[in-house]
XYZ file of C-alpha atoms in Angstrom:
105
model
C 12.998 -7.459 -4.905
C 12.295 -10.154 -2.122
C 9.107 -12.096 -2.743
C 7.477 -11.266 0.506
C 7.804 -7.537 -0.037
C 6.686 -7.836 -3.629
C 3.583 -9.898 -2.641
C 2.721 -7.573 0.280
C 2.903 -4.384 -1.928
C 0.741 -6.186 -4.457
C -1.893 -7.107 -1.905
C -1.872 -3.663 -0.200
C -2.625 -1.988 -3.642
C -5.208 -4.692 -4.421
C -7.007 -4.176 -1.131
C -6.945 -0.424 -1.322
C -8.296 -0.465 -4.902
C -11.062 -2.897 -3.733
C -11.990 -0.307 -0.980
C -12.048 2.423 -3.610
C -14.577 0.453 -5.754
C -16.693 -0.517 -2.654
C -16.670 2.818 -0.785
C -15.402 5.802 -2.699
C -18.180 6.175 -5.263
C -15.726 7.375 -8.035
C -14.301 5.911 -11.136
C -10.676 6.925 -10.614
C -7.960 7.040 -8.021
C -4.209 7.557 -8.056
C -1.722 4.709 -7.347
C 1.931 5.688 -6.698
C 4.714 3.180 -6.337
C 8.198 4.405 -5.429
C 11.116 1.965 -5.366
C 14.333 3.320 -3.686
C 17.539 1.608 -2.278
C 16.151 1.414 1.288
C 12.374 1.112 0.841
C 9.448 0.485 -1.374
C 6.404 2.852 -0.919
C 2.902 2.500 -2.287
C 0.175 5.004 -2.067
C -3.432 4.826 -3.147
C -5.423 8.032 -2.947
C -9.056 8.776 -3.953
C -11.219 11.751 -3.648
C -14.420 9.927 -3.146
C -17.134 10.003 -0.444
C -15.855 7.203 1.742
C -17.840 4.495 3.454
C -21.759 4.907 3.641
C -23.944 3.862 6.461
C -24.455 0.616 4.457
C -20.811 -0.390 4.743
C -18.131 -0.427 7.459
C -15.472 2.274 7.343
C -12.909 -0.116 8.826
C -13.120 -3.727 7.686
C -10.746 -6.656 7.643
C -8.884 -5.162 4.681
C -7.273 -2.409 6.687
C -6.382 -4.861 9.384
C -4.846 -7.214 6.858
C -2.779 -4.370 5.391
C -1.502 -3.410 8.863
C -0.559 -6.926 9.645
C 1.348 -7.408 6.365
C 3.203 -4.105 6.911
C 3.955 -5.021 10.522
C 5.469 -8.339 9.621
C 7.871 -6.565 7.392
C 8.739 -3.866 9.885
C 7.124 -1.254 7.694
C 4.720 1.571 8.272
C 1.068 2.031 7.140
C -0.966 5.134 7.209
C -4.575 4.809 6.227
C -7.490 7.137 6.724
C -9.714 9.904 5.498
C -8.022 12.963 3.898
C -8.902 16.440 5.237
C -9.751 17.588 1.794
C -12.073 14.499 1.210
C -11.411 10.988 0.047
C -9.200 8.393 1.520
C -5.470 7.551 1.541
C -3.556 4.372 2.033
C 0.221 4.783 2.196
C 2.722 1.954 3.039
C 6.397 2.067 3.386
C 8.228 -1.328 3.258
C 11.948 -1.444 4.186
C 14.143 -3.271 1.725
C 17.098 -5.433 2.786
C 20.599 -4.078 2.154
C 21.799 -5.006 -1.341
C 24.051 -8.014 -1.453
C 27.344 -7.228 -3.272
C 28.079 -10.027 -5.902
C 31.760 -10.469 -6.459
C 32.965 -9.729 -10.009
C 34.244 -13.393 -10.330
C 30.744 -14.794 -9.684
C 29.107 -12.701 -12.467
């Protein structure tokens, strides 16, 4: 996997987990990573209470995630879930695989 996509996925999960710790008020959440030929997707979902009046619902973390995903021509969806909690989902396109000739292996 290209280093920029790998690092971006790591940082998105890291920031989403930081937000869970700061705002959700729960001890657990679900992290899902799906790696396919054309894209890498990450999702962090919690069923917590969300931001309180003491904290901001939208800080620099979400902005940073959007910027990282945008630089890679990906897609980010982040926000409260109708059933409660919060969801961060990112899709990062992967470059086409480079075919290595048999002689070079």
